[in-house]
Amino acid sequence: MTFRLKTLLGSAIGLAMMPAAASAQDARFEFRSDNAVERSDPFIDQDVLEPQGASDLETGFDSNNWFRFVRPVGEGRVWRFEQQARLRRYDDRDDLNSLLLTPRLQYWAPVGENWQMRVAAEGSVLNRDGDRHYTRLQAEGQLRYRGQPGGETVLRLRANQYDFGDQVVAGLDQSQWRVGLEQYGYGQQRRSGWYLAGFFTDSRADAQRFSFTEAQLRARTWWQLAEATRGELRLEASQRSYEGPFSIAQAFDRDDTRWRATGRLEHNLGDQMILFGEAGYVDNDSNIDLRSYSGAVFRIGFRIQNR
């Protein structure tokens, strides 16, 4: 077990021990576990593409779990201590099997009548096929405006630092900045609503060909189909431009355009279990042929939560 992994595990244990003396009236524990069989591109949602890229869609099992301690400290201020553990397994690609561990600390506080500030810090270790793939340090700040009951505006700023260690391809270590503006609109009791957001990411890698800028748009809408059933539509589109020649054989900058559209259904089985299923299509169009892929995607599973 690497030193970094021991450090992160020790941090997670420390976060779990901190609230032991807290009063049950003032604090609460939360647990959430999403478990699903899914077909998707297994690299995109980990923020950083591998040097060999994602050349196809893969089907596997995904278990994403959060253990959270929430501690109000008065006047609308809240501390949140969280440990995330995410396991992924693929039948046909053992090299993609991974375990992600992320201890996270958050602080929420009101700033004025209609504003809230949120700050967070976290560290992650991703082990892939038994070896460390990367460690990541992340800091994020949010400013949220709630001037009306049916709406919320979020300004988000995030910084990441990736350390890929001794990878086969040198130059992957990188730092990222991402800024985003998000708008939520809610119906009665938030049983329906919509979401629209834009993000811009600037990533500086040790090797110029892994540095990139990206503009992304996201949109969602959801509505109540029945008392215990909800429908949702999602759309994501992004443009990513890399800097520096991709390779000696392909001596030009890589450029990717990606979009993904999905529909989702959720059905509540009581207060603590949700069944869900979603299906859609993803397309990644790149001027590097081996980085282009497209196809149908799906996700079927259940959620268990205690909040």
PDB file of C-alpha atoms in Angstrom:
ATOM      1  CA  MET A   1       0.000   0.000   0.000  1.00  0.00           C
ATOM      2  CA  THR A   2       1.498   3.334  -1.070  1.00  0.00           C
ATOM      3  CA  PHE A   3       2.218   6.161   1.342  1.00  0.00           C
ATOM      4  CA  ARG A   4      -0.386   8.375  -0.355  1.00  0.00           C
ATOM      5  CA  LEU A   5      -3.049   5.703  -0.040  1.00  0.00           C
ATOM      6  CA  LYS A   6      -2.224   5.175   3.650  1.00  0.00           C
ATOM      7  CA  THR A   7      -2.441   8.926   4.170  1.00  0.00           C
ATOM      8  CA  LEU A   8      -5.855   9.197   2.560  1.00  0.00           C
ATOM      9  CA  LEU A   9      -7.184   6.196   4.432  1.00  0.00           C
ATOM     10  CA  GLY A  10      -5.885   7.679   7.667  1.00  0.00           C
ATOM     11  CA  SER A  11      -7.643  10.938   6.823  1.00  0.00           C
ATOM     12  CA  ALA A  12     -10.898   9.100   6.204  1.00  0.00           C
ATOM     13  CA  ILE A  13     -10.641   7.295   9.542  1.00  0.00           C
ATOM     14  CA  GLY A  14      -9.873  10.586  11.249  1.00  0.00           C
ATOM     15  CA  LEU A  15     -12.930  12.225   9.722  1.00  0.00           C
ATOM     16  CA  ALA A  16     -15.076   9.321  10.872  1.00  0.00           C
ATOM     17  CA  MET A  17     -13.764   9.587  14.449  1.00  0.00           C
ATOM     18  CA  MET A  18     -14.147  13.355  14.792  1.00  0.00           C
ATOM     19  CA  PRO A  19     -17.931  13.430  15.294  1.00  0.00           C
ATOM     20  CA  ALA A  20     -17.994  10.660  17.920  1.00  0.00           C
ATOM     21  CA  ALA A  21     -18.693  13.069  20.762  1.00  0.00           C
ATOM     22  CA  ALA A  22     -21.304  15.126  18.928  1.00  0.00           C
ATOM     23  CA  SER A  23     -24.849  15.362  20.184  1.00  0.00           C
ATOM     24  CA  ALA A  24     -27.366  13.358  18.156  1.00  0.00           C
ATOM     25  CA  GLN A  25     -29.729  16.338  18.317  1.00  0.00           C
ATOM     26  CA  ASP A  26     -27.254  18.586  16.527  1.00  0.00           C
ATOM     27  CA  ALA A  27     -25.661  16.217  14.032  1.00  0.00           C
ATOM     28  CA  ARG A  28     -26.597  13.385  11.730  1.00  0.00           C
ATOM     29  CA  PHE A  29     -25.029  10.595   9.718  1.00  0.00           C
ATOM     30  CA  GLU A  30     -25.975  10.030   6.088  1.00  0.00           C
ATOM     31  CA  PHE A  31     -25.288   7.124   3.784  1.00  0.00           C
ATOM     32  CA  ARG A  32     -25.894   6.762   0.062  1.00  0.00           C
ATOM     33  CA  SER A  33     -24.989   3.904  -2.273  1.00  0.00           C
ATOM     34  CA  ASP A  34     -25.594   3.920  -6.055  1.00  0.00           C
ATOM     35  CA  ASN A  35     -25.115   0.504  -7.674  1.00  0.00           C
ATOM     36  CA  ALA A  36     -25.609  -0.094 -11.389  1.00  0.00           C
ATOM     37  CA  VAL A  37     -24.697  -2.019 -14.492  1.00  0.00           C
ATOM     38  CA  GLU A  38     -23.751   0.571 -17.087  1.00  0.00           C
ATOM     39  CA  ARG A  39     -22.404   0.960 -20.589  1.00  0.00           C
ATOM     40  CA  SER A  40     -20.484   4.179 -21.095  1.00  0.00           C
ATOM     41  CA  ASP A  41     -17.090   5.695 -21.890  1.00  0.00           C
ATOM     42  CA  PRO A  42     -15.073   4.743 -18.798  1.00  0.00           C
ATOM     43  CA  PHE A  43     -12.590   7.622 -18.987  1.00  0.00           C
ATOM     44  CA  ILE A  44     -14.567  10.820 -19.513  1.00  0.00           C
ATOM     45  CA  ASP A  45     -16.219  10.968 -16.103  1.00  0.00           C
ATOM     46  CA  GLN A  46     -12.847  10.679 -14.337  1.00  0.00           C
ATOM     47  CA  ASP A  47     -11.913  14.166 -15.600  1.00  0.00           C
ATOM     48  CA  VAL A  48      -8.653  13.163 -17.280  1.00  0.00           C
ATOM     49  CA  LEU A  49      -8.354  10.956 -20.347  1.00  0.00           C
ATOM     50  CA  GLU A  50      -5.657   8.301 -20.411  1.00  0.00           C
ATOM     51  CA  PRO A  51      -2.924   8.818 -23.022  1.00  0.00           C
ATOM     52  CA  GLN A  52      -4.193   5.846 -25.051  1.00  0.00           C
ATOM     53  CA  GLY A  53      -7.659   7.372 -24.980  1.00  0.00           C
ATOM     54  CA  ALA A  54     -11.119   5.836 -24.943  1.00  0.00           C
ATOM     55  CA  SER A  55     -11.581   4.054 -28.263  1.00  0.00           C
ATOM     56  CA  ASP A  56     -14.805   2.257 -27.426  1.00  0.00           C
ATOM     57  CA  LEU A  57     -17.665   2.014 -24.955  1.00  0.00           C
ATOM     58  CA  GLU A  58     -17.443  -0.536 -22.158  1.00  0.00           C
ATOM     59  CA  THR A  59     -20.016  -2.361 -20.004  1.00  0.00           C
ATOM     60  CA  GLY A  60     -19.316  -2.913 -16.332  1.00  0.00           C
ATOM     61  CA  PHE A  61     -20.514  -2.641 -12.736  1.00  0.00           C
ATOM     62  CA  ASP A  62     -20.300   0.628 -10.815  1.00  0.00           C
ATOM     63  CA  SER A  63     -20.778   0.962  -7.039  1.00  0.00           C
ATOM     64  CA  ASN A  64     -20.494   4.542  -5.756  1.00  0.00           C
ATOM     65  CA  ASN A  65     -20.828   5.030  -1.980  1.00  0.00           C
ATOM     66  CA  TRP A  66     -20.829   8.038   0.365  1.00  0.00           C
ATOM     67  CA  PHE A  67     -20.548   8.013   4.163  1.00  0.00           C
ATOM     68  CA  ARG A  68     -21.276  11.499   5.480  1.00  0.00           C
ATOM     69  CA  PHE A  69     -21.395  13.251   8.860  1.00  0.00           C
ATOM     70  CA  VAL A  70     -23.269  16.573   8.902  1.00  0.00           C
ATOM     71  CA  ARG A  71     -22.661  18.924  11.849  1.00  0.00           C
ATOM     72  CA  PRO A  72     -24.650  22.206  12.104  1.00  0.00           C
ATOM     73  CA  VAL A  73     -22.844  24.784  14.238  1.00  0.00           C
ATOM     74  CA  GLY A  74     -25.498  27.495  14.398  1.00  0.00           C
ATOM     75  CA  GLU A  75     -26.697  30.483  12.388  1.00  0.00           C
ATOM     76  CA  GLY A  76     -26.977  28.413   9.217  1.00  0.00           C
ATOM     77  CA  ARG A  77     -23.357  27.239   9.274  1.00  0.00           C
ATOM     78  CA  VAL A  78     -22.657  23.558   8.625  1.00  0.00           C
ATOM     79  CA  TRP A  79     -19.602  21.286   8.575  1.00  0.00           C
ATOM     80  CA  ARG A  80     -19.783  18.169   6.390  1.00  0.00           C
ATOM     81  CA  PHE A  81     -17.252  15.325   6.659  1.00  0.00           C
ATOM     82  CA  GLU A  82     -17.492  12.769   3.870  1.00  0.00           C
ATOM     83  CA  GLN A  83     -15.798   9.601   2.682  1.00  0.00           C
ATOM     84  CA  GLN A  84     -16.469   8.412  -0.867  1.00  0.00           C
ATOM     85  CA  ALA A  85     -15.575   4.926  -2.118  1.00  0.00           C
ATOM     86  CA  ARG A  86     -16.247   3.995  -5.746  1.00  0.00           C
ATOM     87  CA  LEU A  87     -15.618   0.539  -7.222  1.00  0.00           C
ATOM     88  CA  ARG A  88     -15.774  -0.263 -10.951  1.00  0.00           C
ATOM     89  CA  ARG A  89     -15.350  -3.632 -12.615  1.00  0.00           C
ATOM     90  CA  TYR A  90     -15.406  -4.592 -16.303  1.00  0.00           C
ATOM     91  CA  ASP A  91     -15.759  -8.159 -17.592  1.00  0.00           C
ATOM     92  CA  ASP A  92     -13.698  -7.649 -20.746  1.00  0.00           C
ATOM     93  CA  ARG A  93     -11.180  -5.045 -19.525  1.00  0.00           C
ATOM     94  CA  ASP A  94      -9.468  -5.994 -16.270  1.00  0.00           C
ATOM     95  CA  ASP A  95      -7.044  -3.114 -16.837  1.00  0.00           C
ATOM     96  CA  LEU A  96      -9.948  -0.693 -16.260  1.00  0.00           C
ATOM     97  CA  ASN A  97     -11.064  -2.155 -12.910  1.00  0.00           C
ATOM     98  CA  SER A  98     -10.662   0.638 -10.372  1.00  0.00           C
ATOM     99  CA  LEU A  99     -11.148   1.761  -6.786  1.00  0.00           C
ATOM    100  CA  LEU A 100     -11.496   5.461  -5.998  1.00  0.00           C
ATOM    101  CA  LEU A 101     -11.165   6.701  -2.397  1.00  0.00           C
ATOM    102  CA  THR A 102     -11.925  10.349  -1.593  1.00  0.00           C
ATOM    103  CA  PRO A 103     -12.120  11.905   1.891  1.00  0.00           C
ATOM    104  CA  ARG A 104     -13.787  15.312   1.664  1.00  0.00           C
ATOM    105  CA  LEU A 105     -14.351  18.268   4.010  1.00  0.00           C
ATOM    106  CA  GLN A 106     -17.020  20.946   3.348  1.00  0.00           C
ATOM    107  CA  TYR A 107     -18.134  24.116   5.098  1.00  0.00           C
ATOM    108  CA  TRP A 108     -21.393  25.940   4.316  1.00  0.00           C
ATOM    109  CA  ALA A 109     -22.286  29.378   5.649  1.00  0.00           C
ATOM    110  CA  PRO A 110     -24.763  32.155   4.806  1.00  0.00           C
ATOM    111  CA  VAL A 111     -23.282  35.443   3.574  1.00  0.00           C
ATOM    112  CA  GLY A 112     -26.055  38.002   3.537  1.00  0.00           C
ATOM    113  CA  GLU A 113     -29.776  37.532   3.295  1.00  0.00           C
ATOM    114  CA  ASN A 114     -29.983  35.564   0.029  1.00  0.00           C
ATOM    115  CA  TRP A 115     -26.436  34.272  -0.401  1.00  0.00           C
ATOM    116  CA  GLN A 116     -24.626  31.146   0.737  1.00  0.00           C
ATOM    117  CA  MET A 117     -20.922  30.291   0.575  1.00  0.00           C
ATOM    118  CA  ARG A 118     -19.637  26.721   0.255  1.00  0.00           C
ATOM    119  CA  VAL A 119     -15.972  25.688   0.349  1.00  0.00           C
ATOM    120  CA  ALA A 120     -14.580  22.170   0.043  1.00  0.00           C
ATOM    121  CA  ALA A 121     -11.235  20.369   0.051  1.00  0.00           C
ATOM    122  CA  GLU A 122     -10.591  16.749  -0.864  1.00  0.00           C
ATOM    123  CA  GLY A 123      -7.913  14.257  -1.812  1.00  0.00           C
ATOM    124  CA  SER A 124      -8.385  11.227  -4.069  1.00  0.00           C
ATOM    125  CA  VAL A 125      -6.477   8.066  -4.898  1.00  0.00           C
ATOM    126  CA  LEU A 126      -7.537   6.066  -7.946  1.00  0.00           C
ATOM    127  CA  ASN A 127      -6.132   2.551  -8.116  1.00  0.00           C
ATOM    128  CA  ARG A 128      -6.570   0.790 -11.455  1.00  0.00           C
ATOM    129  CA  ASP A 129      -5.944  -2.923 -11.942  1.00  0.00           C
ATOM    130  CA  GLY A 130      -4.175  -3.059  -8.567  1.00  0.00           C
ATOM    131  CA  ASP A 131      -1.788  -0.156  -9.230  1.00  0.00           C
ATOM    132  CA  ARG A 132      -2.067   3.535  -8.447  1.00  0.00           C
ATOM    133  CA  HIS A 133      -3.326   5.415 -11.493  1.00  0.00           C
ATOM    134  CA  TYR A 134      -3.342   8.907 -10.024  1.00  0.00           C
ATOM    135  CA  THR A 135      -3.698  10.982  -6.884  1.00  0.00           C
ATOM    136  CA  ARG A 136      -5.671  14.203  -7.000  1.00  0.00           C
ATOM    137  CA  LEU A 137      -5.967  17.204  -4.702  1.00  0.00           C
ATOM    138  CA  GLN A 138      -9.003  19.417  -5.205  1.00  0.00           C
ATOM    139  CA  ALA A 139     -10.291  22.683  -3.752  1.00  0.00           C
ATOM    140  CA  GLU A 140     -13.621  24.269  -4.641  1.00  0.00           C
ATOM    141  CA  GLY A 141     -15.531  27.407  -3.762  1.00  0.00           C
ATOM    142  CA  GLN A 142     -19.185  28.159  -4.489  1.00  0.00           C
ATOM    143  CA  LEU A 143     -21.311  31.269  -4.155  1.00  0.00           C
ATOM    144  CA  ARG A 144     -25.040  30.512  -4.306  1.00  0.00           C
ATOM    145  CA  TYR A 145     -27.794  33.116  -4.724  1.00  0.00           C
ATOM    146  CA  ARG A 146     -31.381  32.311  -3.704  1.00  0.00           C
ATOM    147  CA  GLY A 147     -33.311  35.490  -4.336  1.00  0.00           C
ATOM    148  CA  GLN A 148     -36.529  33.659  -5.189  1.00  0.00           C
ATOM    149  CA  PRO A 149     -38.030  30.426  -3.785  1.00  0.00           C
ATOM    150  CA  GLY A 150     -38.198  28.866  -7.247  1.00  0.00           C
ATOM    151  CA  GLY A 151     -34.650  29.533  -8.393  1.00  0.00           C
ATOM    152  CA  GLU A 152     -30.970  29.339  -7.487  1.00  0.00           C
ATOM    153  CA  THR A 153     -27.830  30.647  -9.200  1.00  0.00           C
ATOM    154  CA  VAL A 154     -24.417  29.089  -8.510  1.00  0.00           C
ATOM    155  CA  LEU A 155     -20.971  30.462  -9.319  1.00  0.00           C
ATOM    156  CA  ARG A 156     -18.394  27.679  -8.948  1.00  0.00           C
ATOM    157  CA  LEU A 157     -14.576  27.769  -9.025  1.00  0.00           C
ATOM    158  CA  ARG A 158     -12.530  24.562  -8.792  1.00  0.00           C
ATOM    159  CA  ALA A 159      -8.797  23.792  -8.792  1.00  0.00           C
ATOM    160  CA  ASN A 160      -7.312  20.304  -9.305  1.00  0.00           C
ATOM    161  CA  GLN A 161      -3.786  18.944  -9.137  1.00  0.00           C
ATOM    162  CA  TYR A 162      -3.166  15.494 -10.685  1.00  0.00           C
ATOM    163  CA  ASP A 163      -0.132  13.294 -10.026  1.00  0.00           C
ATOM    164  CA  PHE A 164       0.024  10.259 -12.305  1.00  0.00           C
ATOM    165  CA  GLY A 165       3.240   8.881 -10.841  1.00  0.00           C
ATOM    166  CA  ASP A 166       5.368   6.607 -13.031  1.00  0.00           C
ATOM    167  CA  GLN A 167       3.105   6.243 -16.050  1.00  0.00           C
ATOM    168  CA  VAL A 168       4.124   4.612 -19.330  1.00  0.00           C
ATOM    169  CA  VAL A 169       3.616   7.946 -21.077  1.00  0.00           C
ATOM    170  CA  ALA A 170       5.437  10.861 -19.472  1.00  0.00           C
ATOM    171  CA  GLY A 171       3.993  14.328 -19.073  1.00  0.00           C
ATOM    172  CA  LEU A 172       0.487  13.541 -17.769  1.00  0.00           C
ATOM    173  CA  ASP A 173       0.843  15.384 -14.431  1.00  0.00           C
ATOM    174  CA  GLN A 174      -1.289  18.502 -14.632  1.00  0.00           C
ATOM    175  CA  SER A 175      -3.102  21.293 -12.841  1.00  0.00           C
ATOM    176  CA  GLN A 176      -6.606  22.393 -13.757  1.00  0.00           C
ATOM    177  CA  TRP A 177      -8.813  25.413 -13.165  1.00  0.00           C
ATOM    178  CA  ARG A 178     -12.531  25.276 -13.861  1.00  0.00           C
ATOM    179  CA  VAL A 179     -15.107  28.048 -13.570  1.00  0.00           C
ATOM    180  CA  GLY A 180     -18.827  27.463 -13.961  1.00  0.00           C
ATOM    181  CA  LEU A 181     -22.137  29.306 -13.852  1.00  0.00           C
ATOM    182  CA  GLU A 182     -25.260  27.248 -13.064  1.00  0.00           C
ATOM    183  CA  GLN A 183     -28.951  28.118 -12.904  1.00  0.00           C
ATOM    184  CA  TYR A 184     -31.675  26.011 -11.244  1.00  0.00           C
ATOM    185  CA  GLY A 185     -35.424  26.490 -11.602  1.00  0.00           C
ATOM    186  CA  TYR A 186     -37.829  24.609  -9.318  1.00  0.00           C
ATOM    187  CA  GLY A 187     -41.506  23.784  -9.373  1.00  0.00           C
ATOM    188  CA  GLN A 188     -43.675  23.213  -6.323  1.00  0.00           C
ATOM    189  CA  GLN A 189     -41.771  21.289  -3.604  1.00  0.00           C
ATOM    190  CA  ARG A 190     -38.991  20.798  -6.187  1.00  0.00           C
ATOM    191  CA  ARG A 191     -40.900  17.862  -7.682  1.00  0.00           C
ATOM    192  CA  SER A 192     -40.174  19.354 -11.099  1.00  0.00           C
ATOM    193  CA  GLY A 193     -37.498  21.687 -12.361  1.00  0.00           C
ATOM    194  CA  TRP A 194     -34.735  22.488 -14.787  1.00  0.00           C
ATOM    195  CA  TYR A 195     -30.990  23.108 -14.758  1.00  0.00           C
ATOM    196  CA  LEU A 196     -28.703  24.935 -17.193  1.00  0.00           C
ATOM    197  CA  ALA A 197     -24.952  25.375 -16.768  1.00  0.00           C
ATOM    198  CA  GLY A 198     -21.804  26.400 -18.585  1.00  0.00           C
ATOM    199  CA  PHE A 199     -18.221  25.500 -17.590  1.00  0.00           C
ATOM    200  CA  PHE A 200     -14.773  26.447 -18.819  1.00  0.00           C
ATOM    201  CA  THR A 201     -11.694  24.358 -17.944  1.00  0.00           C
ATOM    202  CA  ASP A 202      -8.029  25.185 -18.452  1.00  0.00           C
ATOM    203  CA  SER A 203      -5.575  22.315 -17.872  1.00  0.00           C
ATOM    204  CA  ARG A 204      -1.782  22.704 -17.926  1.00  0.00           C
ATOM    205  CA  ALA A 205       0.125  19.389 -18.217  1.00  0.00           C
ATOM    206  CA  ASP A 206       3.853  18.707 -18.021  1.00  0.00           C
ATOM    207  CA  ALA A 207       3.717  17.686 -21.702  1.00  0.00           C
ATOM    208  CA  GLN A 208       2.092  20.297 -23.908  1.00  0.00           C
ATOM    209  CA  ARG A 209       0.162  17.706 -25.960  1.00  0.00           C
ATOM    210  CA  PHE A 210      -1.820  16.782 -22.823  1.00  0.00           C
ATOM    211  CA  SER A 211      -2.709  20.409 -22.022  1.00  0.00           C
ATOM    212  CA  PHE A 212      -6.164  21.530 -23.115  1.00  0.00           C
ATOM    213  CA  THR A 213      -8.989  24.028 -22.773  1.00  0.00           C
ATOM    214  CA  GLU A 214     -12.607  22.913 -22.720  1.00  0.00           C
ATOM    215  CA  ALA A 215     -16.001  24.619 -22.931  1.00  0.00           C
ATOM    216  CA  GLN A 216     -18.994  22.586 -21.764  1.00  0.00           C
ATOM    217  CA  LEU A 217     -22.769  23.065 -21.591  1.00  0.00           C
ATOM    218  CA  ARG A 218     -25.137  20.973 -19.469  1.00  0.00           C
ATOM    219  CA  ALA A 219     -28.941  20.948 -19.352  1.00  0.00           C
ATOM    220  CA  ARG A 220     -31.474  18.898 -17.364  1.00  0.00           C
ATOM    221  CA  THR A 221     -35.180  18.853 -16.786  1.00  0.00           C
ATOM    222  CA  TRP A 222     -37.179  16.620 -14.465  1.00  0.00           C
ATOM    223  CA  TRP A 223     -40.812  16.131 -13.594  1.00  0.00           C
ATOM    224  CA  GLN A 224     -43.081  13.917 -11.510  1.00  0.00           C
ATOM    225  CA  LEU A 225     -44.782  11.174 -13.541  1.00  0.00           C
ATOM    226  CA  ALA A 226     -46.582   9.631 -10.573  1.00  0.00           C
ATOM    227  CA  GLU A 227     -46.453   9.860  -6.792  1.00  0.00           C
ATOM    228  CA  ALA A 228     -43.362   7.628  -6.624  1.00  0.00           C
ATOM    229  CA  THR A 229     -41.985   7.969 -10.169  1.00  0.00           C
ATOM    230  CA  ARG A 230     -39.867  10.714 -11.710  1.00  0.00           C
ATOM    231  CA  GLY A 231     -38.630  11.282 -15.268  1.00  0.00           C
ATOM    232  CA  GLU A 232     -35.565  13.226 -16.345  1.00  0.00           C
ATOM    233  CA  LEU A 233     -33.832  14.307 -19.568  1.00  0.00           C
ATOM    234  CA  ARG A 234     -30.146  15.266 -19.701  1.00  0.00           C
ATOM    235  CA  LEU A 235     -27.955  16.813 -22.382  1.00  0.00           C
ATOM    236  CA  GLU A 236     -24.219  17.511 -22.289  1.00  0.00           C
ATOM    237  CA  ALA A 237     -22.039  19.021 -25.021  1.00  0.00           C
ATOM    238  CA  SER A 238     -18.359  19.997 -24.908  1.00  0.00           C
ATOM    239  CA  GLN A 239     -15.530  21.224 -27.116  1.00  0.00           C
ATOM    240  CA  ARG A 240     -11.985  20.310 -26.028  1.00  0.00           C
ATOM    241  CA  SER A 241      -8.867  21.653 -27.769  1.00  0.00           C
ATOM    242  CA  TYR A 242      -5.423  20.255 -26.970  1.00  0.00           C
ATOM    243  CA  GLU A 243      -2.152  22.126 -27.381  1.00  0.00           C
ATOM    244  CA  GLY A 244       0.918  20.729 -29.117  1.00  0.00           C
ATOM    245  CA  PRO A 245       1.288  18.008 -31.790  1.00  0.00           C
ATOM    246  CA  PHE A 246      -0.448  14.769 -30.854  1.00  0.00           C
ATOM    247  CA  SER A 247       2.414  12.520 -32.064  1.00  0.00           C
ATOM    248  CA  ILE A 248       5.248  12.389 -34.577  1.00  0.00           C
ATOM    249  CA  ALA A 249       3.009  10.564 -37.041  1.00  0.00           C
ATOM    250  CA  GLN A 250       0.085  12.966 -36.429  1.00  0.00           C
ATOM    251  CA  ALA A 251       1.855  16.278 -35.979  1.00  0.00           C
ATOM    252  CA  PHE A 252      -1.202  18.436 -35.298  1.00  0.00           C
ATOM    253  CA  ASP A 253      -3.196  19.471 -32.251  1.00  0.00           C
ATOM    254  CA  ARG A 254      -5.981  17.169 -31.123  1.00  0.00           C
ATOM    255  CA  ASP A 255      -9.523  18.537 -31.116  1.00  0.00           C
ATOM    256  CA  ASP A 256     -12.605  16.735 -29.695  1.00  0.00           C
ATOM    257  CA  THR A 257     -16.318  17.545 -29.834  1.00  0.00           C
ATOM    258  CA  ARG A 258     -18.494  15.447 -27.541  1.00  0.00           C
ATOM    259  CA  TRP A 259     -22.199  15.259 -26.793  1.00  0.00           C
ATOM    260  CA  ARG A 260     -24.341  12.926 -24.728  1.00  0.00           C
ATOM    261  CA  ALA A 261     -28.137  12.770 -24.410  1.00  0.00           C
ATOM    262  CA  THR A 262     -29.965  10.480 -21.967  1.00  0.00           C
ATOM    263  CA  GLY A 263     -33.416   9.887 -20.522  1.00  0.00           C
ATOM    264  CA  ARG A 264     -33.857   8.583 -16.978  1.00  0.00           C
ATOM    265  CA  LEU A 265     -36.639   7.076 -14.848  1.00  0.00           C
ATOM    266  CA  GLU A 266     -36.586   6.763 -11.057  1.00  0.00           C
ATOM    267  CA  HIS A 267     -39.081   4.878  -8.900  1.00  0.00           C
ATOM    268  CA  ASN A 268     -39.152   5.124  -5.099  1.00  0.00           C
ATOM    269  CA  LEU A 269     -39.564   1.930  -3.088  1.00  0.00           C
ATOM    270  CA  GLY A 270     -40.206   3.592   0.246  1.00  0.00           C
ATOM    271  CA  ASP A 271     -38.014   6.291   1.756  1.00  0.00           C
ATOM    272  CA  GLN A 272     -34.676   4.486   1.517  1.00  0.00           C
ATOM    273  CA  MET A 273     -34.546   2.720  -1.870  1.00  0.00           C
ATOM    274  CA  ILE A 274     -34.828   3.997  -5.438  1.00  0.00           C
ATOM    275  CA  LEU A 275     -34.778   1.954  -8.640  1.00  0.00           C
ATOM    276  CA  PHE A 276     -33.454   3.796 -11.696  1.00  0.00           C
ATOM    277  CA  GLY A 277     -32.739   3.246 -15.354  1.00  0.00           C
ATOM    278  CA  GLU A 278     -31.437   5.495 -18.089  1.00  0.00           C
ATOM    279  CA  ALA A 279     -30.612   5.153 -21.757  1.00  0.00           C
ATOM    280  CA  GLY A 280     -29.181   7.436 -24.383  1.00  0.00           C
ATOM    281  CA  TYR A 281     -26.414   8.062 -26.888  1.00  0.00           C
ATOM    282  CA  VAL A 282     -22.883   9.453 -26.719  1.00  0.00           C
ATOM    283  CA  ASP A 283     -20.673  10.712 -29.547  1.00  0.00           C
ATOM    284  CA  ASN A 284     -17.030  11.805 -29.323  1.00  0.00           C
ATOM    285  CA  ASP A 285     -15.825  13.210 -32.643  1.00  0.00           C
ATOM    286  CA  SER A 286     -12.054  13.724 -32.786  1.00  0.00           C
ATOM    287  CA  ASN A 287      -9.597  14.664 -35.505  1.00  0.00           C
ATOM    288  CA  ILE A 288      -7.502  11.750 -34.138  1.00  0.00           C
ATOM    289  CA  ASP A 289      -9.265   8.693 -35.555  1.00  0.00           C
ATOM    290  CA  LEU A 290      -8.406   6.395 -32.642  1.00  0.00           C
ATOM    291  CA  ARG A 291     -10.066   8.885 -30.255  1.00  0.00           C
ATOM    292  CA  SER A 292     -13.421   8.915 -32.068  1.00  0.00           C
ATOM    293  CA  TYR A 293     -16.217   6.701 -30.761  1.00  0.00           C
ATOM    294  CA  SER A 294     -19.993   6.697 -30.423  1.00  0.00           C
ATOM    295  CA  GLY A 295     -22.869   4.432 -29.454  1.00  0.00           C
ATOM    296  CA  ALA A 296     -25.810   3.735 -27.203  1.00  0.00           C
ATOM    297  CA  VAL A 297     -25.294   3.985 -23.439  1.00  0.00           C
ATOM    298  CA  PHE A 298     -27.390   2.778 -20.524  1.00  0.00           C
ATOM    299  CA  ARG A 299     -27.408   2.529 -16.729  1.00  0.00           C
ATOM    300  CA  ILE A 300     -29.680   0.280 -14.651  1.00  0.00           C
ATOM    301  CA  GLY A 301     -29.480  -0.041 -10.880  1.00  0.00           C
ATOM    302  CA  PHE A 302     -30.665   1.011  -7.442  1.00  0.00           C
ATOM    303  CA  ARG A 303     -29.885   3.553  -4.750  1.00  0.00           C
ATOM    304  CA  ILE A 304     -29.966   3.012  -0.985  1.00  0.00           C
ATOM    305  CA  GLN A 305     -29.915   6.039   1.304  1.00  0.00           C
ATOM    306  CA  ASN A 306     -30.740   6.830   4.896  1.00  0.00           C
ATOM    307  CA  ARG A 307     -31.504  10.562   4.671  1.00  0.00           C
TER     308      ARG A 307
END
